[in-house]
GROMACS .gro file of C-alpha atoms in nm:
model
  277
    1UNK     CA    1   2.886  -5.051  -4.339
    2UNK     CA    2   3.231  -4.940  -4.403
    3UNK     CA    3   3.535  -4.961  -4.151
    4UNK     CA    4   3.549  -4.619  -3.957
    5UNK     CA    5   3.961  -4.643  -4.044
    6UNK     CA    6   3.819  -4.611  -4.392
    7UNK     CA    7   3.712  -4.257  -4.393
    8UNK     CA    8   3.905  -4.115  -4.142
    9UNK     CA    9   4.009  -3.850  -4.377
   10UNK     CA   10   3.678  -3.710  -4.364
   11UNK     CA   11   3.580  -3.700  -3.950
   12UNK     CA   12   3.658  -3.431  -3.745
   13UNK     CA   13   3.580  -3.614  -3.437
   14UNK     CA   14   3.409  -3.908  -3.293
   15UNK     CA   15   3.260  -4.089  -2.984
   16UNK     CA   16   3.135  -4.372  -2.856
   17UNK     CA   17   2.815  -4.307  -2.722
   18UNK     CA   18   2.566  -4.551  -2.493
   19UNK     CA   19   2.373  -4.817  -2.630
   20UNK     CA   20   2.583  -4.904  -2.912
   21UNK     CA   21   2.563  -4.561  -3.036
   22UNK     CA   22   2.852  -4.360  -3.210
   23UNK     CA   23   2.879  -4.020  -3.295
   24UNK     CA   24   3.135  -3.842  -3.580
   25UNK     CA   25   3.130  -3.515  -3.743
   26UNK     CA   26   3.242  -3.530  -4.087
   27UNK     CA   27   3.304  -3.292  -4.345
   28UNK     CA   28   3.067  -3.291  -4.667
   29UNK     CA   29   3.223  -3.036  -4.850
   30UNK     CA   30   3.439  -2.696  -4.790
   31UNK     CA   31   3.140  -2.502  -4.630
   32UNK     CA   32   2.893  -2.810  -4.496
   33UNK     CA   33   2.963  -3.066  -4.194
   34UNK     CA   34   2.766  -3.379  -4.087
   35UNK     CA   35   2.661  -3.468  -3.751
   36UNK     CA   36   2.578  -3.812  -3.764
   37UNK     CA   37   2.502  -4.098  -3.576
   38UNK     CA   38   2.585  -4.479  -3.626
   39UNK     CA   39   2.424  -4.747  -3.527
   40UNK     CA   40   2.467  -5.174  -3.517
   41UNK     CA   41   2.090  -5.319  -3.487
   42UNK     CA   42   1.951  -5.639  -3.410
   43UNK     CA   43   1.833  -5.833  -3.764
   44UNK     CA   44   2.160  -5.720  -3.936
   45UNK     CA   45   2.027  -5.362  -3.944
   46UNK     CA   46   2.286  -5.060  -4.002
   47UNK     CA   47   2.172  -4.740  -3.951
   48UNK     CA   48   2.355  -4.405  -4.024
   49UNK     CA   49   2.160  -4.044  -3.933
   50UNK     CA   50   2.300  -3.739  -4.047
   51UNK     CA   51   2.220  -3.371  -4.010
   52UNK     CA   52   2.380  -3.141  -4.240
   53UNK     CA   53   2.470  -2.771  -4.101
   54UNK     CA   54   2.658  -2.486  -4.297
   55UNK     CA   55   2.980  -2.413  -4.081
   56UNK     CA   56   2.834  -2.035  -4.046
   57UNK     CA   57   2.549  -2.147  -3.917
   58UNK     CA   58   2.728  -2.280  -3.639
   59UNK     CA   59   2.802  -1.960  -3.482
   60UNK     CA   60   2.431  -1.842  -3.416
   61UNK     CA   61   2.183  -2.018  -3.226
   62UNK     CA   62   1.914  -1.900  -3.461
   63UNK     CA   63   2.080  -2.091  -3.762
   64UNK     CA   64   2.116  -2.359  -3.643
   65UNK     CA   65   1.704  -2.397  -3.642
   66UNK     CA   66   1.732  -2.365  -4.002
   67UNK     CA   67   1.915  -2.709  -4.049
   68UNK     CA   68   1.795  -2.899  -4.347
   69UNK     CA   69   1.739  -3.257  -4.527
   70UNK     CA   70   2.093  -3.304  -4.749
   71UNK     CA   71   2.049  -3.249  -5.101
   72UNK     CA   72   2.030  -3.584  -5.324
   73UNK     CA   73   2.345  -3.492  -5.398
   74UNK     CA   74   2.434  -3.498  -5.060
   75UNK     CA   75   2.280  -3.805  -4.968
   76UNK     CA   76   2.453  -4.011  -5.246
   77UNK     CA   77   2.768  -3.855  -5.076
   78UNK     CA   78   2.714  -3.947  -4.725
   79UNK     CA   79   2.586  -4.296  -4.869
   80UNK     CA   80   2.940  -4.365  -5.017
   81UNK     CA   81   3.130  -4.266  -4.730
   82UNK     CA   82   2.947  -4.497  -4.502
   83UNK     CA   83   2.853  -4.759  -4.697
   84UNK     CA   84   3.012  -4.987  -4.981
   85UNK     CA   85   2.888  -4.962  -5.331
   86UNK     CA   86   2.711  -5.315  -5.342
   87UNK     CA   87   2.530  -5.248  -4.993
   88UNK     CA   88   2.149  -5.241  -5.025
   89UNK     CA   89   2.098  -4.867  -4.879
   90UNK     CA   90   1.704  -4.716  -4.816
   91UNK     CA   91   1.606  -4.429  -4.670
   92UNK     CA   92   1.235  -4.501  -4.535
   93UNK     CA   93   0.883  -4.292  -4.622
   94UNK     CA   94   0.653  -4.447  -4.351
   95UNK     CA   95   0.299  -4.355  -4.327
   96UNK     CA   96   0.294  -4.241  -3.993
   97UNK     CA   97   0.373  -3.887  -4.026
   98UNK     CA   98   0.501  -3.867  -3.642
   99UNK     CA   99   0.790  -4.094  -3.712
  100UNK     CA  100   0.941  -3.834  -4.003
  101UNK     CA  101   1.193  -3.572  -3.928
  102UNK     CA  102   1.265  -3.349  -4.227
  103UNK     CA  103   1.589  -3.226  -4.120
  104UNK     CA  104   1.762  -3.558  -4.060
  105UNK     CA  105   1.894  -3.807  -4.304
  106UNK     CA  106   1.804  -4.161  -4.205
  107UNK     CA  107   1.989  -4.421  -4.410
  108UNK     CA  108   1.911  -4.799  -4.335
  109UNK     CA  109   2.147  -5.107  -4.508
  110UNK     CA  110   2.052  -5.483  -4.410
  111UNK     CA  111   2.120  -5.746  -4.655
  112UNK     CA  112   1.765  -5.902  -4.652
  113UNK     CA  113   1.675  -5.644  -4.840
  114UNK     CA  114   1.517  -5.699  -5.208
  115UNK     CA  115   1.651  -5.485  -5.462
  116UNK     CA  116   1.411  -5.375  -5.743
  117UNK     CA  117   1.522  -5.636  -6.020
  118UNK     CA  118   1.481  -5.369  -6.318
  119UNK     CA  119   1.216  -5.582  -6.444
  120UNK     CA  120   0.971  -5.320  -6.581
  121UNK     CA  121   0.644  -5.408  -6.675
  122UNK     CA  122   0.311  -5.216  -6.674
  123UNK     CA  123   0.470  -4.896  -6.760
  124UNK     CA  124   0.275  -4.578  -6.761
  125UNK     CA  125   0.402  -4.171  -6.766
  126UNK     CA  126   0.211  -3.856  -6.687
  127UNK     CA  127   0.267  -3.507  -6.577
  128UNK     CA  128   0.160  -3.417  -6.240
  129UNK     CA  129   0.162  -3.080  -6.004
  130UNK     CA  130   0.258  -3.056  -5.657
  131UNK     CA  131   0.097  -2.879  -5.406
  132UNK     CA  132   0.404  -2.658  -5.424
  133UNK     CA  133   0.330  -2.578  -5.767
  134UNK     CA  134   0.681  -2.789  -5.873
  135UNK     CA  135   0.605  -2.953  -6.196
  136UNK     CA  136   0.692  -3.319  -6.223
  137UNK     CA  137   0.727  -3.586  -6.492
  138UNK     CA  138   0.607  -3.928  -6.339
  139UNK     CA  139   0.678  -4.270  -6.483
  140UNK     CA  140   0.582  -4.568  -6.290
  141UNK     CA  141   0.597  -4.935  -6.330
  142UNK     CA  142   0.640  -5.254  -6.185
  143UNK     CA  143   1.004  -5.358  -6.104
  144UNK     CA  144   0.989  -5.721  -5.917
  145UNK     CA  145   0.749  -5.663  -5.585
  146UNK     CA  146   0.825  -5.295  -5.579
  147UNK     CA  147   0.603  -5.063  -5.776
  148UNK     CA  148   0.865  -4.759  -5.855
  149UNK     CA  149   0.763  -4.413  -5.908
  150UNK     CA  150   1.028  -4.209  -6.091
  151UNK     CA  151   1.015  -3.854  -6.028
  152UNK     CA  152   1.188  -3.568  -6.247
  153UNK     CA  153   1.140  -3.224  -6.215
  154UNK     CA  154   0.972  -2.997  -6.542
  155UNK     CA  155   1.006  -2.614  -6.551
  156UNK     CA  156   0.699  -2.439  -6.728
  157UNK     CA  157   0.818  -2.574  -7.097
  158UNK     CA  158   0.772  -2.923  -6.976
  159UNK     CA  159   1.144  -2.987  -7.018
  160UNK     CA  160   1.338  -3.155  -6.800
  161UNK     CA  161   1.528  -2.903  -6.555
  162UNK     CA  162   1.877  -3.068  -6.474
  163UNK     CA  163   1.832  -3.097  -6.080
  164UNK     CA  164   1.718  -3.374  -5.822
  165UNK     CA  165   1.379  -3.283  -5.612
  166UNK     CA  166   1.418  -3.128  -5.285
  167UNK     CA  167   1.355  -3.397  -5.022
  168UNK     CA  168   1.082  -3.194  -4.950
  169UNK     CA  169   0.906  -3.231  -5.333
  170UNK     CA  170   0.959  -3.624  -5.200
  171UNK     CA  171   0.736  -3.581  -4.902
  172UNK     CA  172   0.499  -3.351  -5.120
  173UNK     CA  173   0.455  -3.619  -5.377
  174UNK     CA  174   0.442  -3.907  -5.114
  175UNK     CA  175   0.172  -3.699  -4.901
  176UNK     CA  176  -0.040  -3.624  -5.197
  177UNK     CA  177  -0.003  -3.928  -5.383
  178UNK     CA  178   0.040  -4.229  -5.136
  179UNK     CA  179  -0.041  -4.110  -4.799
  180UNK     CA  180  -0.126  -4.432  -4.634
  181UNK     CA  181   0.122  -4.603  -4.773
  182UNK     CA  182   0.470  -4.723  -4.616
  183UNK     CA  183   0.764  -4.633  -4.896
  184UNK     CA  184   1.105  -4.609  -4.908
  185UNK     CA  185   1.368  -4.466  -5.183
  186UNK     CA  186   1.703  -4.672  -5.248
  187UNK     CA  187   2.068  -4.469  -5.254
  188UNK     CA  188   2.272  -4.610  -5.480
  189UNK     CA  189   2.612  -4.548  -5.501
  190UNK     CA  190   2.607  -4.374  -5.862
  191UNK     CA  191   2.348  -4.097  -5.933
  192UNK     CA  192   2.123  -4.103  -6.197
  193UNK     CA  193   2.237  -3.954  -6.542
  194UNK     CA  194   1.897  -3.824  -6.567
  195UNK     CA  195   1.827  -3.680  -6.299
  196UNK     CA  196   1.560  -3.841  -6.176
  197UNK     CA  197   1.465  -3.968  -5.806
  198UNK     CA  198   1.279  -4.291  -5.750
  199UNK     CA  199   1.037  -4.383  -5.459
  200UNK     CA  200   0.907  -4.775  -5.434
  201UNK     CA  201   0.645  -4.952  -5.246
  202UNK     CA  202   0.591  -5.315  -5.246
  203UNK     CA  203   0.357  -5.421  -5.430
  204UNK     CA  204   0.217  -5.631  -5.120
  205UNK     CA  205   0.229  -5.353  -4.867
  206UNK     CA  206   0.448  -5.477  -4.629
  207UNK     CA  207   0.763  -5.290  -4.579
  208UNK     CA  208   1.013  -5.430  -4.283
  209UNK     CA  209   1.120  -5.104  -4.106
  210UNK     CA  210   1.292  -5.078  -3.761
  211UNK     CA  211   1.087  -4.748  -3.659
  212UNK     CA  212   1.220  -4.729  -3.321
  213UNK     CA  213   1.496  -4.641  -3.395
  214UNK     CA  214   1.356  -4.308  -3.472
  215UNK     CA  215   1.283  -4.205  -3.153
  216UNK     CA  216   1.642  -4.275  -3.050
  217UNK     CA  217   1.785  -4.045  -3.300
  218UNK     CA  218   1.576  -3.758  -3.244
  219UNK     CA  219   1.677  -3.785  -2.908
  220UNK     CA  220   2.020  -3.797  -2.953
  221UNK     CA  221   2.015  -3.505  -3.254
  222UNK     CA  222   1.766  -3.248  -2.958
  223UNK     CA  223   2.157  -3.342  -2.738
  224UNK     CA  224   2.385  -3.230  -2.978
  225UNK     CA  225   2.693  -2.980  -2.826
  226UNK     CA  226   2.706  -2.731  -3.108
  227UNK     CA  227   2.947  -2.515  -2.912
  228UNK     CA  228   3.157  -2.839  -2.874
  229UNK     CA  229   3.159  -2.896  -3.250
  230UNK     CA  230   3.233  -2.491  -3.261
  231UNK     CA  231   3.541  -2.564  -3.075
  232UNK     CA  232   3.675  -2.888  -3.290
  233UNK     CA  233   3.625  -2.675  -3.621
  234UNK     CA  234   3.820  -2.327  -3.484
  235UNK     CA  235   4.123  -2.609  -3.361
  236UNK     CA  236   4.136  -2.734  -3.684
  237UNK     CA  237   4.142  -2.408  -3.868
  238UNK     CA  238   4.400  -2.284  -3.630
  239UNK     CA  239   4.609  -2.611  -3.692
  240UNK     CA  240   4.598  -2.576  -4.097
  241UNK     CA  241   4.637  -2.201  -4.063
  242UNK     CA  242   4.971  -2.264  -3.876
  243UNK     CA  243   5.080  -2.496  -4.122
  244UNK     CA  244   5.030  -2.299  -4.387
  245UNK     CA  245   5.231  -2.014  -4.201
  246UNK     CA  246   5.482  -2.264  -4.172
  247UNK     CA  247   5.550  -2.354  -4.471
  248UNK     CA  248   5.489  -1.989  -4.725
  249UNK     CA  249   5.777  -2.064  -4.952
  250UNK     CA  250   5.609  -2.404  -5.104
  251UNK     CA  251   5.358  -2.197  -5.231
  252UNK     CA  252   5.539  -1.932  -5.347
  253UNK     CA  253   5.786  -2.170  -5.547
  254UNK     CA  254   5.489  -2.367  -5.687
  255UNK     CA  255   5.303  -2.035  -5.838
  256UNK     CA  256   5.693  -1.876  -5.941
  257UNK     CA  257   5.698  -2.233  -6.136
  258UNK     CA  258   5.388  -2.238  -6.292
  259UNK     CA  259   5.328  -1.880  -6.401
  260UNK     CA  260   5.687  -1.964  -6.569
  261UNK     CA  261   5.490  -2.195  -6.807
  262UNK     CA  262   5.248  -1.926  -6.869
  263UNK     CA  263   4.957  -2.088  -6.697
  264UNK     CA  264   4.722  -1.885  -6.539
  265UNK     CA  265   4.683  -2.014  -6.161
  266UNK     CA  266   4.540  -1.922  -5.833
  267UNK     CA  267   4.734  -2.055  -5.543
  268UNK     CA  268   4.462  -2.217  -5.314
  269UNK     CA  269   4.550  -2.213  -4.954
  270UNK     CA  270   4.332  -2.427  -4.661
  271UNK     CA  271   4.010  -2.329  -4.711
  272UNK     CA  272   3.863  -2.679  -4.581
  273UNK     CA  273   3.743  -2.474  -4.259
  274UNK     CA  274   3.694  -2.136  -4.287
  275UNK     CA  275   3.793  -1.883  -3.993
  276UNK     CA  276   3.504  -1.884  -3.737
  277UNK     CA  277   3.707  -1.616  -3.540
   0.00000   0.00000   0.00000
């Protein structure tokens, strides 16, 4: 796991919680934060839990009980700015239902664990329908001990639509497909070209998963201040607003300058954190 110091550009504030617990929120992009939670485990375990909000959402109690899983996108994201590109990084699919919450990102990184070697062999593709009616493209093989299921979404031409499945297609597929099964999907720090997602189980069955620490997070997400986190953002709008108050002539001189050159610009103030006023 990375050095905090290391992405300091992106936390809005931190804490050091109990049991070797901390707590940031971060910024994912202009209109999105993180809540997440970090976490040193025994075994050389690192795990990182995030919850992704929309900054509106923050001002209503009954938005905030629409929270979601982060995109792929998103998750590739939040695996970069916690982890360092040659880190092993899962996100587990056990298959005990009761452990899964579909609104948190759970991201795991311990050195011990076995990357699929790219090794195909036994290689076999098909088309398959989810309950959801989503259309998928499935390859799977055998990469080392993982057997790897690569999942693309189709629209009704069979062509490959360029977008990564919903974590929730994931579960769909996992449910249907392998339901008593233990899987896990790896992050890695580029995503795929081809938009494709890829889910593994070992070929053995036996999948090394800290599952308490499920429990924990859940507990700690149910305890989270949102009218805290309400207060940190509206500071920090009120500090770049004040700044940018401060300072109007820059950006007057820089769009004088450029429209000189005949270049067609829009002057883009702060908009990191929108007004919440």
């Amino acid at each position: 796991m990375k050095n905090i110091d290391s992405i300091k550009d992106n936390i809005i504030s931190s804490e050091s919680l109990e049991g070797g617990w901390s707590n940031f929120v971060v910024e994912i992009s202009e209109d999105r934060l993180g809540i997440v939670f970090t976490k040193k485990m025994e075994d050389g375990w690192e795990f990182v839990s995030v919850r992704t909000i929309d900054e509106a959402s923050l001002l209503s109690a009954f938005l905030r009980q629409k929270i979601y899983h982060a995109s792929w996108d998103e998750t590739c994201f939040i695996r970069n700015m916690f982890f360092e590109s040659d880190e092993p990084v899962v996100e587990f699919i056990p298959k005990e239902s009761s452990f899964l919450n579909e609104t948190t990102l759970c991201l795991f990184s311990n050195k011990k664990i076995e990357v699929p070697n790219n090794e195909i062999i036994k290689a076999s593709s098909k088309k398959i329908t989810l309950p959801n009616k989503k259309l998928i493209n499935l390859r799977r093989n055998i990469e080392g001990n993982w057997e790897r299921f690569n999942l693309r979404l189709l629209n009704k031409k069979q062509n490959i639509l360029k977008r990564y499945l919903d974590y929730e297609d994931m579960l769909s597929f996992k449910e249907q497909n392998l339901p008593n099964d233990n899987c896990a999907y790896f992050v890695f720090s580029d995503l795929n070209s081809d938009y494709s997602v890829d889910l593994y189980r070992p070929v053995d069955g036996v999948l090394d998963m800290p599952l308490s620490v499920f429990d924990e997070v859940d507990s700690l997400m149910d305890n989270i201040s949102y009218d805290e986190i309400v207060k940190q953002v509206a500071q920090l709008n009120e500090e770049f607003s004040k700044m940018i108050s401060d300072m109007p002539e820059i950006y007057e001189g820089i769009s004088n300058l450029l429209s000189g050159i005949n270049v067609d610009v829009k002057v883009k103030t702060i908009t990191k954190y929108k007004s919440i006023n």
